[in-house]
Amino acid sequence: MRVPFLAANWKMNMGRQAARELVQGLMETCAQVEGREMAICPPFHLLADIEKLVEGRPQVYLGAQDMYWQDSGAFTGEISAPMLLDVGCRVVIIGHSERRAMFGETDETCAKKVAAAVKHQLIPILCVGESLEEREQGLTEKVVTSQLHGALDGLEISDGRQLIIAYEPIWAIGTGKTDTPQAANETMQTLRQTLAQIFNEEIAQGVRLLYGGSVKPENIAGFMATSDIDGALVGGASLKPSFAQIVNY
Ligand code: 13P
């Protein structure tokens, strides 16, 4: 019932020419795959170009890497949900650990952004994950459940498809180290139980849970073979044509 979702987070990478070539190639190598969906989340300056390249392909979602919760106004440097919709976005990453660590993102700001995205029918991809220190202290469950409550308590949704969660252990991002599929799946089960508490069981069963952190063509199948991992949020390996192998796992 949950359609696999493979998402590319390009972070602060790519120029217009390279982006066009990569996306054109991906549209040939993986956009026709049945029974799964993919997302491309480029930096803002590439959204309009990529919107044209993915047009007419409902299984390919265009996404942004962040947004502000107000619709418009004197907020220099920010971008809003209506603006993202205007350029064809259907998803938006919220609360990536890099934004939490470097740009002052908190559970509170994530909550406002998630609520604004849902209000405008943009699907938030809310990111959660523990640091190495927290992992070593056995705090993974505590950290991720608290991040979920912090960003989602009080949110009203009627269908699990309105929300996506990405579990990205910080120590696995860009390091080549990955969680084991089994351990990641256990954390996902905790996340799903928490979603059932926040919303209800039916909604929790419909929310897609993505694993992120050094996902590659070689390890994607192991994650996708588990019960509760419904897809991946991919950084480094999404910048190459071989991202198609992840989508086509
Ligand atoms: P890497 O795939 O480069 O480890 O990045 C993961 C990530 O942060 C995706 O949002």
PDB file of C-alpha atoms and ligand atoms in Angstrom:
ATOM      1  CA  MET A   1       0.000   0.000   0.000  1.00  0.00           C
ATOM      2  CA  ARG A   2       2.992   2.332   0.464  1.00  0.00           C
ATOM      3  CA  VAL A   3       4.564   3.100  -2.910  1.00  0.00           C
ATOM      4  CA  PRO A   4       8.397   3.082  -2.687  1.00  0.00           C
ATOM      5  CA  PHE A   5       9.797   6.622  -2.788  1.00  0.00           C
ATOM      6  CA  LEU A   6      13.377   7.320  -3.857  1.00  0.00           C
ATOM      7  CA  ALA A   7      14.405  10.916  -3.336  1.00  0.00           C
ATOM      8  CA  ALA A   8      17.478  12.815  -4.500  1.00  0.00           C
ATOM      9  CA  ASN A   9      18.754  15.594  -2.237  1.00  0.00           C
ATOM     10  CA  TRP A  10      21.323  17.428  -4.313  1.00  0.00           C
ATOM     11  CA  LYS A  11      22.211  19.764  -1.416  1.00  0.00           C
ATOM     12  CA  MET A  12      24.290  22.772  -2.631  1.00  0.00           C
ATOM     13  CA  ASN A  13      25.526  21.114  -5.815  1.00  0.00           C
ATOM     14  CA  MET A  14      24.996  21.345  -9.580  1.00  0.00           C
ATOM     15  CA  GLY A  15      24.846  24.024 -12.251  1.00  0.00           C
ATOM     16  CA  ARG A  16      22.172  24.375 -14.923  1.00  0.00           C
ATOM     17  CA  GLN A  17      23.905  22.489 -17.700  1.00  0.00           C
ATOM     18  CA  ALA A  18      24.962  19.515 -15.571  1.00  0.00           C
ATOM     19  CA  ALA A  19      21.513  19.386 -13.964  1.00  0.00           C
ATOM     20  CA  ARG A  20      19.737  19.302 -17.317  1.00  0.00           C
ATOM     21  CA  GLU A  21      21.949  16.502 -18.568  1.00  0.00           C
ATOM     22  CA  LEU A  22      21.527  14.452 -15.416  1.00  0.00           C
ATOM     23  CA  VAL A  23      17.741  14.813 -15.282  1.00  0.00           C
ATOM     24  CA  GLN A  24      17.296  14.172 -18.999  1.00  0.00           C
ATOM     25  CA  GLY A  25      19.267  10.979 -18.566  1.00  0.00           C
ATOM     26  CA  LEU A  26      17.294   9.934 -15.499  1.00  0.00           C
ATOM     27  CA  MET A  27      14.020  10.471 -17.333  1.00  0.00           C
ATOM     28  CA  GLU A  28      15.205   7.872 -19.838  1.00  0.00           C
ATOM     29  CA  THR A  29      16.699   5.403 -17.391  1.00  0.00           C
ATOM     30  CA  CYS A  30      14.224   5.393 -14.551  1.00  0.00           C
ATOM     31  CA  ALA A  31      11.137   7.497 -14.955  1.00  0.00           C
ATOM     32  CA  GLN A  32       9.167   4.726 -16.591  1.00  0.00           C
ATOM     33  CA  VAL A  33       9.519   2.345 -13.673  1.00  0.00           C
ATOM     34  CA  GLU A  34       6.163   1.061 -12.550  1.00  0.00           C
ATOM     35  CA  GLY A  35       5.015   0.988  -8.948  1.00  0.00           C
ATOM     36  CA  ARG A  36       7.417   3.485  -7.464  1.00  0.00           C
ATOM     37  CA  GLU A  37       7.925   7.207  -7.208  1.00  0.00           C
ATOM     38  CA  MET A  38      11.022   9.370  -7.247  1.00  0.00           C
ATOM     39  CA  ALA A  39      11.807  12.921  -6.230  1.00  0.00           C
ATOM     40  CA  ILE A  40      14.462  15.393  -7.277  1.00  0.00           C
ATOM     41  CA  CYS A  41      15.270  18.129  -4.767  1.00  0.00           C
ATOM     42  CA  PRO A  42      17.763  20.487  -6.416  1.00  0.00           C
ATOM     43  CA  PRO A  43      18.936  23.896  -5.185  1.00  0.00           C
ATOM     44  CA  PHE A  44      16.325  26.614  -5.786  1.00  0.00           C
ATOM     45  CA  HIS A  45      17.929  28.091  -8.915  1.00  0.00           C
ATOM     46  CA  LEU A  46      17.374  24.830 -10.831  1.00  0.00           C
ATOM     47  CA  LEU A  47      13.707  24.283  -9.985  1.00  0.00           C
ATOM     48  CA  ALA A  48      12.246  26.053 -13.032  1.00  0.00           C
ATOM     49  CA  ASP A  49      14.509  24.199 -15.479  1.00  0.00           C
ATOM     50  CA  ILE A  50      13.784  20.818 -13.934  1.00  0.00           C
ATOM     51  CA  GLU A  51      10.046  21.485 -13.778  1.00  0.00           C
ATOM     52  CA  LYS A  52      10.051  21.453 -17.591  1.00  0.00           C
ATOM     53  CA  LEU A  53      12.043  18.244 -17.778  1.00  0.00           C
ATOM     54  CA  VAL A  54       9.756  16.268 -15.455  1.00  0.00           C
ATOM     55  CA  GLU A  55       6.488  17.673 -16.809  1.00  0.00           C
ATOM     56  CA  GLY A  56       3.861  15.037 -17.580  1.00  0.00           C
ATOM     57  CA  ARG A  57       5.461  12.429 -15.308  1.00  0.00           C
ATOM     58  CA  PRO A  58       3.309  12.180 -12.187  1.00  0.00           C
ATOM     59  CA  GLN A  59       5.630   9.601 -10.606  1.00  0.00           C
ATOM     60  CA  VAL A  60       8.495  12.144 -10.588  1.00  0.00           C
ATOM     61  CA  TYR A  61       8.174  14.721  -7.821  1.00  0.00           C
ATOM     62  CA  LEU A  62      10.005  18.017  -7.913  1.00  0.00           C
ATOM     63  CA  GLY A  63      11.055  19.169  -4.462  1.00  0.00           C
ATOM     64  CA  ALA A  64      12.820  21.908  -2.549  1.00  0.00           C
ATOM     65  CA  GLN A  65      15.342  21.513   0.265  1.00  0.00           C
ATOM     66  CA  ASP A  66      13.774  24.003   2.667  1.00  0.00           C
ATOM     67  CA  MET A  67      11.105  26.725   2.872  1.00  0.00           C
ATOM     68  CA  TYR A  68       9.848  29.436   5.210  1.00  0.00           C
ATOM     69  CA  TRP A  69       6.455  29.203   6.901  1.00  0.00           C
ATOM     70  CA  GLN A  70       5.078  32.628   5.909  1.00  0.00           C
ATOM     71  CA  ASP A  71       3.455  32.976   2.473  1.00  0.00           C
ATOM     72  CA  SER A  72       5.108  36.288   1.504  1.00  0.00           C
ATOM     73  CA  GLY A  73       6.503  39.474   2.961  1.00  0.00           C
ATOM     74  CA  ALA A  74       9.700  41.081   4.198  1.00  0.00           C
ATOM     75  CA  PHE A  75      11.753  37.921   4.770  1.00  0.00           C
ATOM     76  CA  THR A  76      14.910  38.532   2.753  1.00  0.00           C
ATOM     77  CA  GLY A  77      16.483  35.386   1.405  1.00  0.00           C
ATOM     78  CA  GLU A  78      13.548  33.096   2.168  1.00  0.00           C
ATOM     79  CA  ILE A  79      11.150  31.193  -0.085  1.00  0.00           C
ATOM     80  CA  SER A  80       7.542  30.227   0.639  1.00  0.00           C
ATOM     81  CA  ALA A  81       5.218  27.315  -0.030  1.00  0.00           C
ATOM     82  CA  PRO A  82       3.160  29.260  -2.626  1.00  0.00           C
ATOM     83  CA  MET A  83       6.412  30.118  -4.450  1.00  0.00           C
ATOM     84  CA  LEU A  84       7.481  26.484  -4.471  1.00  0.00           C
ATOM     85  CA  LEU A  85       4.064  25.443  -5.769  1.00  0.00           C
ATOM     86  CA  ASP A  86       4.351  28.116  -8.444  1.00  0.00           C
ATOM     87  CA  VAL A  87       7.487  26.440  -9.795  1.00  0.00           C
ATOM     88  CA  GLY A  88       5.990  22.950  -9.710  1.00  0.00           C
ATOM     89  CA  CYS A  89       7.214  21.564  -6.391  1.00  0.00           C
ATOM     90  CA  ARG A  90       5.163  18.846  -4.737  1.00  0.00           C
ATOM     91  CA  VAL A  91       7.513  17.963  -1.880  1.00  0.00           C
ATOM     92  CA  VAL A  92       9.836  19.926   0.419  1.00  0.00           C
ATOM     93  CA  ILE A  93      12.583  18.672   2.714  1.00  0.00           C
ATOM     94  CA  ILE A  94      12.202  20.098   6.227  1.00  0.00           C
ATOM     95  CA  GLY A  95      14.655  19.928   9.111  1.00  0.00           C
ATOM     96  CA  HIS A  96      17.578  18.226   7.410  1.00  0.00           C
ATOM     97  CA  SER A  97      20.337  17.639   9.962  1.00  0.00           C
ATOM     98  CA  GLU A  98      22.617  20.036   8.065  1.00  0.00           C
ATOM     99  CA  ARG A  99      20.046  22.791   8.541  1.00  0.00           C
ATOM    100  CA  ARG A 100      19.627  21.857  12.197  1.00  0.00           C
ATOM    101  CA  ALA A 101      23.402  21.848  12.782  1.00  0.00           C
ATOM    102  CA  MET A 102      24.443  24.847  10.681  1.00  0.00           C
ATOM    103  CA  PHE A 103      21.432  27.107  10.187  1.00  0.00           C
ATOM    104  CA  GLY A 104      19.612  27.155  13.492  1.00  0.00           C
ATOM    105  CA  GLU A 105      16.710  24.879  12.535  1.00  0.00           C
ATOM    106  CA  THR A 106      14.859  23.607  15.612  1.00  0.00           C
ATOM    107  CA  ASP A 107      11.891  21.344  16.261  1.00  0.00           C
ATOM    108  CA  GLU A 108       9.838  24.522  16.652  1.00  0.00           C
ATOM    109  CA  THR A 109      10.785  25.964  13.284  1.00  0.00           C
ATOM    110  CA  CYS A 110      10.301  22.525  11.713  1.00  0.00           C
ATOM    111  CA  ALA A 111       6.771  22.388  13.165  1.00  0.00           C
ATOM    112  CA  LYS A 112       5.889  25.742  11.609  1.00  0.00           C
ATOM    113  CA  LYS A 113       7.349  24.748   8.249  1.00  0.00           C
ATOM    114  CA  VAL A 114       5.649  21.342   8.212  1.00  0.00           C
ATOM    115  CA  ALA A 115       2.288  22.928   9.079  1.00  0.00           C
ATOM    116  CA  ALA A 116       2.695  25.559   6.340  1.00  0.00           C
ATOM    117  CA  ALA A 117       3.662  22.922   3.775  1.00  0.00           C
ATOM    118  CA  VAL A 118       0.670  20.715   4.630  1.00  0.00           C
ATOM    119  CA  LYS A 119      -1.666  23.720   4.545  1.00  0.00           C
ATOM    120  CA  HIS A 120      -0.555  24.358   0.963  1.00  0.00           C
ATOM    121  CA  GLN A 121      -0.689  20.666   0.000  1.00  0.00           C
ATOM    122  CA  LEU A 122       3.054  20.356  -0.356  1.00  0.00           C
ATOM    123  CA  ILE A 123       4.304  17.061   1.079  1.00  0.00           C
ATOM    124  CA  PRO A 124       6.939  17.696   3.754  1.00  0.00           C
ATOM    125  CA  ILE A 125       9.839  15.245   3.985  1.00  0.00           C
ATOM    126  CA  LEU A 126      10.607  15.770   7.671  1.00  0.00           C
ATOM    127  CA  CYS A 127      14.141  14.640   8.585  1.00  0.00           C
ATOM    128  CA  VAL A 128      15.084  13.164  11.942  1.00  0.00           C
ATOM    129  CA  GLY A 129      18.192  11.370  13.156  1.00  0.00           C
ATOM    130  CA  GLU A 130      20.660  10.996  15.992  1.00  0.00           C
ATOM    131  CA  SER A 131      24.326  12.017  16.290  1.00  0.00           C
ATOM    132  CA  LEU A 132      27.107   9.497  16.830  1.00  0.00           C
ATOM    133  CA  GLU A 133      27.364  10.492  20.475  1.00  0.00           C
ATOM    134  CA  GLU A 134      23.633   9.967  20.991  1.00  0.00           C
ATOM    135  CA  ARG A 135      23.814   6.637  19.213  1.00  0.00           C
ATOM    136  CA  GLU A 136      26.666   5.471  21.412  1.00  0.00           C
ATOM    137  CA  GLN A 137      24.696   6.456  24.500  1.00  0.00           C
ATOM    138  CA  GLY A 138      21.719   4.386  23.321  1.00  0.00           C
ATOM    139  CA  LEU A 139      19.572   7.480  22.806  1.00  0.00           C
ATOM    140  CA  THR A 140      18.465   6.890  19.193  1.00  0.00           C
ATOM    141  CA  GLU A 141      14.818   6.122  19.972  1.00  0.00           C
ATOM    142  CA  LYS A 142      14.532   8.943  22.454  1.00  0.00           C
ATOM    143  CA  VAL A 143      16.023  11.479  20.039  1.00  0.00           C
ATOM    144  CA  VAL A 144      13.954  10.546  17.001  1.00  0.00           C
ATOM    145  CA  THR A 145      10.650  10.241  18.864  1.00  0.00           C
ATOM    146  CA  SER A 146      11.238  13.612  20.479  1.00  0.00           C
ATOM    147  CA  GLN A 147      12.016  15.143  17.056  1.00  0.00           C
ATOM    148  CA  LEU A 148       8.785  13.682  15.660  1.00  0.00           C
ATOM    149  CA  HIS A 149       6.680  14.981  18.544  1.00  0.00           C
ATOM    150  CA  GLY A 150       8.433  18.353  18.343  1.00  0.00           C
ATOM    151  CA  ALA A 151       7.614  18.837  14.684  1.00  0.00           C
ATOM    152  CA  LEU A 152       4.276  17.042  14.379  1.00  0.00           C
ATOM    153  CA  ASP A 153       2.257  17.380  17.598  1.00  0.00           C
ATOM    154  CA  GLY A 154      -0.907  19.301  16.814  1.00  0.00           C
ATOM    155  CA  LEU A 155      -0.609  18.826  13.050  1.00  0.00           C
ATOM    156  CA  GLU A 156      -3.814  17.780  11.326  1.00  0.00           C
ATOM    157  CA  ILE A 157      -3.648  15.413   8.391  1.00  0.00           C
ATOM    158  CA  SER A 158      -6.297  13.017   7.124  1.00  0.00           C
ATOM    159  CA  ASP A 159      -4.120  10.711   5.012  1.00  0.00           C
ATOM    160  CA  GLY A 160      -0.630   9.294   5.588  1.00  0.00           C
ATOM    161  CA  ARG A 161       0.337  10.251   2.054  1.00  0.00           C
ATOM    162  CA  GLN A 162       0.379  13.906   3.117  1.00  0.00           C
ATOM    163  CA  LEU A 163       3.621  13.349   5.031  1.00  0.00           C
ATOM    164  CA  ILE A 164       6.991  11.635   4.496  1.00  0.00           C
ATOM    165  CA  ILE A 165       9.607  11.072   7.210  1.00  0.00           C
ATOM    166  CA  ALA A 166      13.304  10.579   6.493  1.00  0.00           C
ATOM    167  CA  TYR A 167      15.356   8.879   9.184  1.00  0.00           C
ATOM    168  CA  GLU A 168      18.962   9.885   8.629  1.00  0.00           C
ATOM    169  CA  PRO A 169      21.473   8.928  11.335  1.00  0.00           C
ATOM    170  CA  ILE A 170      23.849  11.916  11.266  1.00  0.00           C
ATOM    171  CA  TRP A 171      26.920   9.708  11.534  1.00  0.00           C
ATOM    172  CA  ALA A 172      25.900   7.938   8.305  1.00  0.00           C
ATOM    173  CA  ILE A 173      25.510  11.094   6.195  1.00  0.00           C
ATOM    174  CA  GLY A 174      28.307  11.480   3.669  1.00  0.00           C
ATOM    175  CA  THR A 175      30.582   9.142   5.597  1.00  0.00           C
ATOM    176  CA  GLY A 176      30.224   5.908   3.651  1.00  0.00           C
ATOM    177  CA  LYS A 177      28.989   4.277   6.877  1.00  0.00           C
ATOM    178  CA  THR A 178      25.427   3.008   6.906  1.00  0.00           C
ATOM    179  CA  ASP A 179      23.098   1.720   9.522  1.00  0.00           C
ATOM    180  CA  THR A 180      22.289  -1.952   9.014  1.00  0.00           C
ATOM    181  CA  PRO A 181      18.936  -2.516   7.327  1.00  0.00           C
ATOM    182  CA  GLN A 182      17.787  -4.400  10.423  1.00  0.00           C
ATOM    183  CA  ALA A 183      18.732  -1.658  12.894  1.00  0.00           C
ATOM    184  CA  ALA A 184      17.307   1.047  10.630  1.00  0.00           C
ATOM    185  CA  ASN A 185      14.093  -0.927  10.314  1.00  0.00           C
ATOM    186  CA  GLU A 186      13.765  -1.178  14.094  1.00  0.00           C
ATOM    187  CA  THR A 187      14.077   2.596  14.347  1.00  0.00           C
ATOM    188  CA  MET A 188      11.457   2.910  11.597  1.00  0.00           C
ATOM    189  CA  GLN A 189       9.077   0.761  13.617  1.00  0.00           C
ATOM    190  CA  THR A 190       9.563   3.095  16.553  1.00  0.00           C
ATOM    191  CA  LEU A 191       8.832   6.037  14.269  1.00  0.00           C
ATOM    192  CA  ARG A 192       5.678   4.391  12.969  1.00  0.00           C
ATOM    193  CA  GLN A 193       4.437   3.685  16.493  1.00  0.00           C
ATOM    194  CA  THR A 194       5.087   7.308  17.387  1.00  0.00           C
ATOM    195  CA  LEU A 195       3.151   8.446  14.303  1.00  0.00           C
ATOM    196  CA  ALA A 196       0.255   6.235  15.417  1.00  0.00           C
ATOM    197  CA  GLN A 197       0.277   8.028  18.784  1.00  0.00           C
ATOM    198  CA  ILE A 198       0.414  11.473  17.183  1.00  0.00           C
ATOM    199  CA  PHE A 199      -2.188  10.759  14.480  1.00  0.00           C
ATOM    200  CA  ASN A 200      -3.748   7.291  14.399  1.00  0.00           C
ATOM    201  CA  GLU A 201      -2.836   3.795  13.268  1.00  0.00           C
ATOM    202  CA  GLU A 202      -4.316   4.154   9.794  1.00  0.00           C
ATOM    203  CA  ILE A 203      -2.463   7.379   9.046  1.00  0.00           C
ATOM    204  CA  ALA A 204       0.770   5.934  10.478  1.00  0.00           C
ATOM    205  CA  GLN A 205       0.497   2.951   8.137  1.00  0.00           C
ATOM    206  CA  GLY A 206       0.245   5.295   5.163  1.00  0.00           C
ATOM    207  CA  VAL A 207       3.233   7.550   5.959  1.00  0.00           C
ATOM    208  CA  ARG A 208       6.310   6.655   3.949  1.00  0.00           C
ATOM    209  CA  LEU A 209       9.503   6.302   5.960  1.00  0.00           C
ATOM    210  CA  LEU A 210      12.765   6.867   4.089  1.00  0.00           C
ATOM    211  CA  TYR A 211      16.236   5.837   5.194  1.00  0.00           C
ATOM    212  CA  GLY A 212      19.075   8.262   4.469  1.00  0.00           C
ATOM    213  CA  GLY A 213      22.827   8.116   4.988  1.00  0.00           C
ATOM    214  CA  SER A 214      25.316   6.800   2.418  1.00  0.00           C
ATOM    215  CA  VAL A 215      22.673   5.008   0.324  1.00  0.00           C
ATOM    216  CA  LYS A 216      24.230   3.640  -2.854  1.00  0.00           C
ATOM    217  CA  PRO A 217      23.264   1.340  -5.727  1.00  0.00           C
ATOM    218  CA  GLU A 218      25.029  -1.489  -3.851  1.00  0.00           C
ATOM    219  CA  ASN A 219      23.102  -1.196  -0.579  1.00  0.00           C
ATOM    220  CA  ILE A 220      19.606   0.050  -1.512  1.00  0.00           C
ATOM    221  CA  ALA A 221      18.077  -3.402  -1.998  1.00  0.00           C
ATOM    222  CA  GLY A 222      18.904  -4.440   1.568  1.00  0.00           C
ATOM    223  CA  PHE A 223      17.042  -1.467   3.010  1.00  0.00           C
ATOM    224  CA  MET A 224      14.070  -1.919   0.684  1.00  0.00           C
ATOM    225  CA  ALA A 225      13.730  -5.579   1.675  1.00  0.00           C
ATOM    226  CA  THR A 226      12.709  -4.619   5.236  1.00  0.00           C
ATOM    227  CA  SER A 227       9.155  -4.255   6.520  1.00  0.00           C
ATOM    228  CA  ASP A 228       9.072  -0.563   7.349  1.00  0.00           C
ATOM    229  CA  ILE A 229      11.604   1.193   5.111  1.00  0.00           C
ATOM    230  CA  ASP A 230       9.641   2.597   2.197  1.00  0.00           C
ATOM    231  CA  GLY A 231      12.370   4.414   0.320  1.00  0.00           C
ATOM    232  CA  ALA A 232      15.519   6.481   0.600  1.00  0.00           C
ATOM    233  CA  LEU A 233      16.727  10.067   0.764  1.00  0.00           C
ATOM    234  CA  VAL A 234      19.990  10.080  -1.145  1.00  0.00           C
ATOM    235  CA  GLY A 235      22.719  12.726  -1.105  1.00  0.00           C
ATOM    236  CA  GLY A 236      26.045  12.053  -2.825  1.00  0.00           C
ATOM    237  CA  ALA A 237      24.868   9.102  -4.899  1.00  0.00           C
ATOM    238  CA  SER A 238      21.977  11.135  -6.334  1.00  0.00           C
ATOM    239  CA  LEU A 239      24.352  13.414  -8.231  1.00  0.00           C
ATOM    240  CA  LYS A 240      25.280  10.738 -10.764  1.00  0.00           C
ATOM    241  CA  PRO A 241      23.456   8.904 -13.552  1.00  0.00           C
ATOM    242  CA  SER A 242      23.786   5.762 -11.426  1.00  0.00           C
ATOM    243  CA  PHE A 243      21.041   7.182  -9.170  1.00  0.00           C
ATOM    244  CA  ALA A 244      18.862   5.319 -11.677  1.00  0.00           C
ATOM    245  CA  GLN A 245      20.129   2.064 -10.180  1.00  0.00           C
ATOM    246  CA  ILE A 246      18.824   3.169  -6.794  1.00  0.00           C
ATOM    247  CA  VAL A 247      15.414   4.012  -8.251  1.00  0.00           C
ATOM    248  CA  ASN A 248      15.414   0.711 -10.141  1.00  0.00           C
ATOM    249  CA  TYR A 249      16.749  -1.300  -7.170  1.00  0.00           C
TER     250      TYR A 249
HETATM  251  P1  13P B   1      24.570  10.976   1.624  1.00  0.00           P
HETATM  252  O1  13P B   1      23.717  10.061   0.779  1.00  0.00           O
HETATM  253  O2  13P B   1      25.570  11.751   0.826  1.00  0.00           O
HETATM  254  O3  13P B   1      25.146  10.259   2.799  1.00  0.00           O
HETATM  255  O4  13P B   1      23.570  12.094   2.222  1.00  0.00           O
HETATM  256  C1  13P B   1      22.422  11.685   2.858  1.00  0.00           C
HETATM  257  C2  13P B   1      21.573  12.871   3.072  1.00  0.00           C
HETATM  258  O5  13P B   1      21.876  13.728   3.872  1.00  0.00           O
HETATM  259  C3  13P B   1      20.357  12.989   2.248  1.00  0.00           C
HETATM  260  O6  13P B   1      19.534  14.002   2.719  1.00  0.00           O
END
